[in-house]
Short mmCIF file of C-alpha atoms in Angstrom, two decimals:
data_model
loop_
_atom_site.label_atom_id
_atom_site.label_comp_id
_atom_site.label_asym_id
_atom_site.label_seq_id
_atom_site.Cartn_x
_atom_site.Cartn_y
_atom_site.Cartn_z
CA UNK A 178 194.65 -31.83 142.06
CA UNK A 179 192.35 -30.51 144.66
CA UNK A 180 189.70 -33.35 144.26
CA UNK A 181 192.86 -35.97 144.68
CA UNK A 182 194.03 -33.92 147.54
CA UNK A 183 190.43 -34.04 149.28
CA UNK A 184 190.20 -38.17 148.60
CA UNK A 185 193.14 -38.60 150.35
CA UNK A 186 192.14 -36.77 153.33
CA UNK A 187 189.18 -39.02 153.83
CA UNK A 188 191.03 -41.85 153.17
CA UNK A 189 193.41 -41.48 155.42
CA UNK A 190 190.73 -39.88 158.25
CA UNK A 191 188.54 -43.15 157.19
CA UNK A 192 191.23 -45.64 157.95
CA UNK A 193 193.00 -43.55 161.28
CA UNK A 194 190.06 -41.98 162.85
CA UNK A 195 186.96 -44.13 163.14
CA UNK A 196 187.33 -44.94 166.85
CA UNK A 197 187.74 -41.55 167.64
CA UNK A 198 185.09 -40.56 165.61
CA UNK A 199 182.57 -42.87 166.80
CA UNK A 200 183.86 -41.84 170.23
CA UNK A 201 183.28 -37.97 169.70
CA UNK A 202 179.82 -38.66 168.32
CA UNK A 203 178.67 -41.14 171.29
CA UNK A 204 179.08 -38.29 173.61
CA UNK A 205 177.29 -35.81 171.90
CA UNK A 206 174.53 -37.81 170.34
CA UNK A 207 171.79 -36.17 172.06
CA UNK A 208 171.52 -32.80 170.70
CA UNK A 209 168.29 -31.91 172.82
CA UNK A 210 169.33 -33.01 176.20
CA UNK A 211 172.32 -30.90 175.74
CA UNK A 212 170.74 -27.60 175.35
CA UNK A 213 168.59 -28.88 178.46
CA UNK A 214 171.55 -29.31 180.64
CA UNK A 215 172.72 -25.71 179.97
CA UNK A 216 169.13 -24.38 179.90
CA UNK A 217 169.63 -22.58 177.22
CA UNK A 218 168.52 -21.95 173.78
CA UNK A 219 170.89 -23.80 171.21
CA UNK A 220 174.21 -22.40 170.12
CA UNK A 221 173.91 -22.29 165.53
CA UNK A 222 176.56 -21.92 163.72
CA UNK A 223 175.92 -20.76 159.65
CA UNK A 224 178.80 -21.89 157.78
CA UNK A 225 178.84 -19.93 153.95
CA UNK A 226 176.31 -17.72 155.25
CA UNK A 227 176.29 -14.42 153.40
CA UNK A 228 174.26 -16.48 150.63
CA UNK A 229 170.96 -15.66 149.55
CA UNK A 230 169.89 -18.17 152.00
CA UNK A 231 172.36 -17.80 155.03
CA UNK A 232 171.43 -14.48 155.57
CA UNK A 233 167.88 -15.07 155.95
CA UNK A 234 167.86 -18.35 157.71
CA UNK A 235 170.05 -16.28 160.45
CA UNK A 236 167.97 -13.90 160.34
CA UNK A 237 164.84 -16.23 161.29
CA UNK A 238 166.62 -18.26 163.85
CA UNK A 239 168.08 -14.79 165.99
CA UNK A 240 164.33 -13.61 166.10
CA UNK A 241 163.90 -17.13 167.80
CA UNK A 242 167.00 -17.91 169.79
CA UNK A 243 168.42 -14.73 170.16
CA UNK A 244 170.76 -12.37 168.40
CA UNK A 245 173.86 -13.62 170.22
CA UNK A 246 173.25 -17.39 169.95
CA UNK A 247 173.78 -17.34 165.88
CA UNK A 248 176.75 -17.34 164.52
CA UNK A 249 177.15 -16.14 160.86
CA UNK A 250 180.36 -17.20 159.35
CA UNK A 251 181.88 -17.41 155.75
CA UNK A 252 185.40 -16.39 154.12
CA UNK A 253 184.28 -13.20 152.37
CA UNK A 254 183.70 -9.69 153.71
CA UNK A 255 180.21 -8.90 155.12
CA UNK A 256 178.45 -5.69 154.76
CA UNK A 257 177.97 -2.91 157.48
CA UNK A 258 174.46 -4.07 158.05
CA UNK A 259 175.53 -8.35 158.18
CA UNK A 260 178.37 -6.78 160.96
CA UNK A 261 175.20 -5.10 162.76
CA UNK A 262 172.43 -7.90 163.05
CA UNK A 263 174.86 -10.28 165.25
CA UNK A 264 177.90 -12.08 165.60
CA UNK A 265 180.34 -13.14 162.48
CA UNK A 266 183.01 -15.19 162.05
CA UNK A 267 185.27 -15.84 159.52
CA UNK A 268 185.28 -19.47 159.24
CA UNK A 269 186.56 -21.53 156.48
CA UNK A 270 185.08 -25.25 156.05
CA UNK A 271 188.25 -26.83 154.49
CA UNK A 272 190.35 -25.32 158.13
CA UNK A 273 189.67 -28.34 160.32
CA UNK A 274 191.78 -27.08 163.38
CA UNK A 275 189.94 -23.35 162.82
CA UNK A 276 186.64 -24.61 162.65
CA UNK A 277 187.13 -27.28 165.39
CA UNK A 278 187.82 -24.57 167.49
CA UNK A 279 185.06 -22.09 166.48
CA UNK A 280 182.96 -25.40 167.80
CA UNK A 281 184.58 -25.50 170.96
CA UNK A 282 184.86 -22.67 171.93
CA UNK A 283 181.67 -21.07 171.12
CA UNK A 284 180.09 -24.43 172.36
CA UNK A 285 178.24 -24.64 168.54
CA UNK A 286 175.22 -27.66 168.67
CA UNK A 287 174.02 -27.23 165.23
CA UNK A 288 175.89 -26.58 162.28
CA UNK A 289 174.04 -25.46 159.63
CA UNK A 290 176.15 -25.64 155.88
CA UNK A 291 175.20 -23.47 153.05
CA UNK A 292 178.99 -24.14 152.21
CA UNK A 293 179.25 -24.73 148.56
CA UNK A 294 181.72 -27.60 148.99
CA UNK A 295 181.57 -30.59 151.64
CA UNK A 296 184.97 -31.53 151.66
CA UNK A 297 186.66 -34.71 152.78
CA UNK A 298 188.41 -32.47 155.53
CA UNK A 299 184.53 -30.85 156.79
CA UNK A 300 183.90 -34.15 156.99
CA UNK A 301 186.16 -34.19 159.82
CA UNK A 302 184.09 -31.86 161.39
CA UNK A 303 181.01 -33.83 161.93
CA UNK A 304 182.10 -35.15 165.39
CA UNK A 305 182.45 -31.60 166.76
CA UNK A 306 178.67 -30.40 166.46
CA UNK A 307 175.44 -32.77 167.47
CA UNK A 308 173.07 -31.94 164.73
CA UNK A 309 173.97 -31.09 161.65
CA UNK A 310 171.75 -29.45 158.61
CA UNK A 311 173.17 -29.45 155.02
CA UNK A 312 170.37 -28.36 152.11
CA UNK A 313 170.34 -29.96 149.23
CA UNK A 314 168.05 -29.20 146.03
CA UNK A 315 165.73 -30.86 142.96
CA UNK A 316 169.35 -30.48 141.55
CA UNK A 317 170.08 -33.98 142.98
CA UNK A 318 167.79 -35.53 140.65
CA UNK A 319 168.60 -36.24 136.77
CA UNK A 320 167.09 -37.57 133.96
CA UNK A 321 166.58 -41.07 134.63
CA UNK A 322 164.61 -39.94 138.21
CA UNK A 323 160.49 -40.06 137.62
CA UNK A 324 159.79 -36.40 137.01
CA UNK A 325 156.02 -36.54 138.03
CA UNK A 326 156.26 -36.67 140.72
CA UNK A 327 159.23 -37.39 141.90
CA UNK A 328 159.21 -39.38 145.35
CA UNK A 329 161.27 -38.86 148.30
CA UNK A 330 163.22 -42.39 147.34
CA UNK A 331 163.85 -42.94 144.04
CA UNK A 332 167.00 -43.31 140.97
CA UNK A 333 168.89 -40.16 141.21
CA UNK A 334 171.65 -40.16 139.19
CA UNK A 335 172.15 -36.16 138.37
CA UNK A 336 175.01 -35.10 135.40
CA UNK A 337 175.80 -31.76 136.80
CA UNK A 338 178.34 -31.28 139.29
CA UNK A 339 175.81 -29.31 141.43
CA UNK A 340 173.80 -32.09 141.80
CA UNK A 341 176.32 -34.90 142.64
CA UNK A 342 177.93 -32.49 145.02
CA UNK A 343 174.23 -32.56 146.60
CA UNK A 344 174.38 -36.34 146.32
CA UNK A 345 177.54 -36.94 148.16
CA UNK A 346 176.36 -34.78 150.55
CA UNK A 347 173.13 -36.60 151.64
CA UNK A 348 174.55 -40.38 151.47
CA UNK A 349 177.70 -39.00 153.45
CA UNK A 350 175.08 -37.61 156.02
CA UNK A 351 172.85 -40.76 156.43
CA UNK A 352 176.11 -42.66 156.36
CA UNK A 353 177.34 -41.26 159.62
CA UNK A 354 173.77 -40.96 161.06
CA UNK A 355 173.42 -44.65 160.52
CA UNK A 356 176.95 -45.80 161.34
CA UNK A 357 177.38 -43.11 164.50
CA UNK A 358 174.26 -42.00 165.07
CA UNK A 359 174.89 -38.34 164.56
CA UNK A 360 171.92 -36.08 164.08
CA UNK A 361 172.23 -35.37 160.52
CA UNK A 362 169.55 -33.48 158.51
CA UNK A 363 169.05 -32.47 154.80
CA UNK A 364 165.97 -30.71 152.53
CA UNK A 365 165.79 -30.89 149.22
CA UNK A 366 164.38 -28.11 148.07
CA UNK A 367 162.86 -26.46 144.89
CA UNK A 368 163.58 -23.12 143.02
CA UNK A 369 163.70 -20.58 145.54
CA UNK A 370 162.23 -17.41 145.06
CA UNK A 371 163.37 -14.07 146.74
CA UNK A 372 163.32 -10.27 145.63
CA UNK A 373 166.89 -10.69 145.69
CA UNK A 374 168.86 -10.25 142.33
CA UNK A 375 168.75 -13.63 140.38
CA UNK A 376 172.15 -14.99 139.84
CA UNK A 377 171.73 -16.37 136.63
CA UNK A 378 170.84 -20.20 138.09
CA UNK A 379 168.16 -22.53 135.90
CA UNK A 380 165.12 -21.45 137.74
CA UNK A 381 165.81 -18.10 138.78
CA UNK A 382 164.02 -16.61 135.66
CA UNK A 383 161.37 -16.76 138.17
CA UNK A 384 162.92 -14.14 139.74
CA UNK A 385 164.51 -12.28 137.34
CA UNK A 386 161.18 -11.48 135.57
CA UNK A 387 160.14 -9.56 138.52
CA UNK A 388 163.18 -7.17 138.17
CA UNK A 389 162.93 -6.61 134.01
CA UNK A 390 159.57 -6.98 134.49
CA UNK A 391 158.72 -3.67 136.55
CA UNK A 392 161.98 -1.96 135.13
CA UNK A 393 162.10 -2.46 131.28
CA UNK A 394 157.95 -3.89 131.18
CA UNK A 395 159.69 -6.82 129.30
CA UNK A 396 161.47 -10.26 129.93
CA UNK A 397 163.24 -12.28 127.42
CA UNK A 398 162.92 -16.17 129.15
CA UNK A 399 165.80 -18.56 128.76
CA UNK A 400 163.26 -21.62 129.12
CA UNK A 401 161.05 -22.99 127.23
CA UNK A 402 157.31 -21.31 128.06
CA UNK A 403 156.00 -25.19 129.02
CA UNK A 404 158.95 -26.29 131.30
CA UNK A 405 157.63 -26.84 134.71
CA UNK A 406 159.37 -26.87 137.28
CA UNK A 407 158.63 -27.08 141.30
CA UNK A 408 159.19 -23.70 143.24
CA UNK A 409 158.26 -22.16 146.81
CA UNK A 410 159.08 -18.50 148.30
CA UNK A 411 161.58 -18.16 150.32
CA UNK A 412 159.31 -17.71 153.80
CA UNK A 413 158.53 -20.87 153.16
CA UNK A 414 161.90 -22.18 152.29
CA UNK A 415 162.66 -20.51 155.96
CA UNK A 416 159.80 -21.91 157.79
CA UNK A 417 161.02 -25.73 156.18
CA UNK A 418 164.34 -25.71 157.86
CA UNK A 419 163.00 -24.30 161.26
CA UNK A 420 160.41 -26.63 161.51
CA UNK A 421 162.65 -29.34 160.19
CA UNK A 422 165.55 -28.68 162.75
CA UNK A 423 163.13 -28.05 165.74
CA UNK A 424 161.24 -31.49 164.97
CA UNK A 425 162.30 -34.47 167.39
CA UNK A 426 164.64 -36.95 166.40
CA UNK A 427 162.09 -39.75 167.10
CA UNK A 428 159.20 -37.97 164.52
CA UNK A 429 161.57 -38.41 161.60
CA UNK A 430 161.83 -41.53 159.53
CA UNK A 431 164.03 -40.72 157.29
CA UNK A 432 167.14 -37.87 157.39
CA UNK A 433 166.75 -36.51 153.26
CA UNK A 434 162.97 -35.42 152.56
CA UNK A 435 161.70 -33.41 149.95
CA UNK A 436 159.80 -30.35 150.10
CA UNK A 437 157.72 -27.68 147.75
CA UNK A 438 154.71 -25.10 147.37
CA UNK A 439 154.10 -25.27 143.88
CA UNK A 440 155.05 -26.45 140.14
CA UNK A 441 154.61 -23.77 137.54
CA UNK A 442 155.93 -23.05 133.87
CA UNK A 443 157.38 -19.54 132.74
CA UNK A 444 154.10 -19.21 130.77
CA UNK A 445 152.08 -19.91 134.06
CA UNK A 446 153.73 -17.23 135.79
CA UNK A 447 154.06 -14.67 133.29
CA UNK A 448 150.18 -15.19 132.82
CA UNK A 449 149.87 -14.49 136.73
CA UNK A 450 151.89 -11.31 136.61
CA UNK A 451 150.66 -9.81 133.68
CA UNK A 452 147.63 -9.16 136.40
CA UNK A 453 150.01 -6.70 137.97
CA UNK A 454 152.01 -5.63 134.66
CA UNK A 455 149.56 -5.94 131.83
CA UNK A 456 151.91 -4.48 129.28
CA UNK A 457 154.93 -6.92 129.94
CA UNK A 458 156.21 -8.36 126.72
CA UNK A 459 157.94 -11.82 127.26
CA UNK A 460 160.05 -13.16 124.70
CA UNK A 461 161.73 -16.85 124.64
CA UNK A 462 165.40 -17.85 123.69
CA UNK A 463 166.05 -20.98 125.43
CA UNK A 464 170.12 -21.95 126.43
CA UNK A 465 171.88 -24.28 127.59
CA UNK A 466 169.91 -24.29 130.95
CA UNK A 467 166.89 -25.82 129.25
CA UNK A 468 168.31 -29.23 129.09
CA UNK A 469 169.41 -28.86 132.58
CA UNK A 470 165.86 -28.30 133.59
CA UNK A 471 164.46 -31.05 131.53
CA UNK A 472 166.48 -33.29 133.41
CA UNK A 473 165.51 -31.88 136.89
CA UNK A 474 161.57 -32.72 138.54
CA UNK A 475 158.34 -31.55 137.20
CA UNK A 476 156.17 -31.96 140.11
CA UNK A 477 158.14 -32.83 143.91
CA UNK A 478 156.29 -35.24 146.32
CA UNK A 479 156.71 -33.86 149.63
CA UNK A 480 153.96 -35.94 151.26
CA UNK A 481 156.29 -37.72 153.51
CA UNK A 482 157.41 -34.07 155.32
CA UNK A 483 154.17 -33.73 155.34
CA UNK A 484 153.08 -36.25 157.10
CA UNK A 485 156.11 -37.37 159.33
CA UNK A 486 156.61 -33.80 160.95
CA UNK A 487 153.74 -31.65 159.26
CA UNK A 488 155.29 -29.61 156.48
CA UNK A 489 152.56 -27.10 154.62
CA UNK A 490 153.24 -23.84 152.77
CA UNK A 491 151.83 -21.30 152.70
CA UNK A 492 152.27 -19.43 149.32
CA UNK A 493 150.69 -20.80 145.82
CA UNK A 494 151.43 -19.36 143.11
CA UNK A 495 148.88 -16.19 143.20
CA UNK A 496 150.30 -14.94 146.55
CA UNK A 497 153.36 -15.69 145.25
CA UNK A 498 153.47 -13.29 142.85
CA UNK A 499 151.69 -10.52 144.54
CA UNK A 500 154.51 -10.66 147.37
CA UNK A 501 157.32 -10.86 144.75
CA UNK A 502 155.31 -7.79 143.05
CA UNK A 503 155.76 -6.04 146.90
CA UNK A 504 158.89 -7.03 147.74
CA UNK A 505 160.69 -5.98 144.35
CA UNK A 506 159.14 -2.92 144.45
CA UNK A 507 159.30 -1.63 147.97
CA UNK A 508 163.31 -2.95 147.81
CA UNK A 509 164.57 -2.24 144.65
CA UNK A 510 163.06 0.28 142.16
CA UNK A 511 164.15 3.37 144.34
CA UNK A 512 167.85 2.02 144.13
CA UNK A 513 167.32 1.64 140.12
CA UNK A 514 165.19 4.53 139.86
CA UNK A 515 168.20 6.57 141.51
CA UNK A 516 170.37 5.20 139.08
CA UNK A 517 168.11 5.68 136.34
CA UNK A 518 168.16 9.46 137.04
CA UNK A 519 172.17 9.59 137.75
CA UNK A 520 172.46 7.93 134.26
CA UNK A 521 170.46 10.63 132.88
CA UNK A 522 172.71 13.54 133.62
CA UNK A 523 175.62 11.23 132.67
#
């Protein structure tokens, strides 16, 4: 009902609004010389933002614009401490009057959307900011895509929903940057890796291995041990999309480009942090997430970012792991040590 409900909208905003669409977008076309006429640093607005990445990509962009100039927004309750670093809204995508007002008024030029959905009605929306940033993934590829490597341009053709969500969303950018020149922008990135709790997608076993890892000193791996897969940290992942949106419009020859650090296997990595936990026992029971990643990319060719507005990481797989090793430990193990002792007396 909903996905009948959201076709109609753009059907009917296809057919009624293109004049004023193309209208709204001539004006605005030039993100850059905007910000120059106010002299100011650019107004960002993160749409689904209390995600894994939202939170640090605001986090990034308020050490570089300022605290006040970033607006967080999403339709669930943030913690104390995502009231305290800055401004949030609640903002939900599929509200086209809210929203268009939230760009009005706050005078938004990017809009950067970690949304899950890009709905026929946020569609609408386009016209309101002047450059516009949606990620997309390695998710976007499927099993008839060349796996190694996998080029920038190439058959997609995904069988998850993730991934033709992902789809949708990059042909629906370039189609408005070609047809009205808006400043639209996507990444595809890999498996990224944070010392935040996994949340149970296919490549966050490289995550969740930290956390069993240093609590239980064992792991028991839902892939197969030889299924590579391509993966960067998430200061990388950050330093992507700030390069990316900071790069001028004439440097970019294309508006969808791939990106990665690395391509590992579970056995690569488990090998690599046995250095720091030499008694971790890894088992492997693979689920229904194995075929998922069989379908996905082996190895990710990112030389066009690379060489169209210089994309390099910096963490292989070695750091890698000894920052994940840092991170998890610093973060987390007093919080499950606490609980550890709690349980105890329990």
């Amino acid at each position: 009902m909903l996905a009948r409900k959201l076709f109609r909208l753009k059907e009917i905003f296809i057919k009624s609004s293109t004049r004023e669409f193309r209208t709204s977008v001539g004006s605005l076309m030039n993100t850059d010389k905007n910000i120059l006429m106010r002299n100011k640093a650019p107004r960002i607005l993160i749409t689904g933002g209390l995600g894994q990445l939202g939170t640090e990509c605001a986090k990034l962009l308020r050490k570089n614009y300022g605290q006040d100039n970033v607006i967080l927004s999403d339709i669930i309750k943030p913690s104390e401490e995502g009231l305290s670093n800055g401004p949030f809204i609640f903002a939900d995508i599929l509200d086209f009057k809210g929203l268009q007002k939230i760009v009005v008024n706050y005078q938004i030029d990017w809009l950067i959307h970690f949304s899950a959905l890009l709905s026929a009605v946020g569609e609408q929306n386009v016209p309101l900011a002047v450059r516009i940033f949606v990620p997309s993934t390695i998710g976007a590829f499927g099993p008839d895509s060349p796996r190694s490597p996998t080029p920038n341009v190439t058959v997609q053709r995904p069988r998850t929903i993730y991934g033709v969500s992902k789809v949708h969303a990059e042909l629906l950018g370039e189609y408005y940057h070609h047809r009205f020149g808006l400043d639209f922008r996507c990444l595809r990135f890999p498996g990224v890796i944070s010392s935040d709790p996994p949340g149970g997608g296919t490549t966050d076993y490289a995550v969740a291995v930290f956390h069993e890892g240093l609590i239980n000193k064992r792991y028991e791996c839902y892939l197969e041990p030889y299924t590579r897969l391509p993966m960067m940290y998430i200061e990388d992942c950050l330093n992507a999309l700030f390069q990316f949106l900071n790069t001028p419009n004439e440097k970019l020859k294309r508006r969808t480009y791939n990106v990665t650090a690395m391509s590992f296997t579970p056995e690569e990595l488990f090998t690599e942090l046995r250095k720091h936990i030499p008694d971790l026992d890894i088992s492997y029971r693979p689920d229904t997430r194995q075929l998922i990643a069989e379908s996905w990319p082996q190895i990710f060719d990112d030389t066009e970012a690379r060489q169209d507005w210089g994309w390099s990481h910096k963490y292989d797989l070695e750091k890698l792991v000894t920052r994940m090793m840092n991170d998890v430990s610093e973060s987390f193990m007093p919080k499950y040590n606490r609980l550890k002792q709690v349980n105890s007396y329990v």
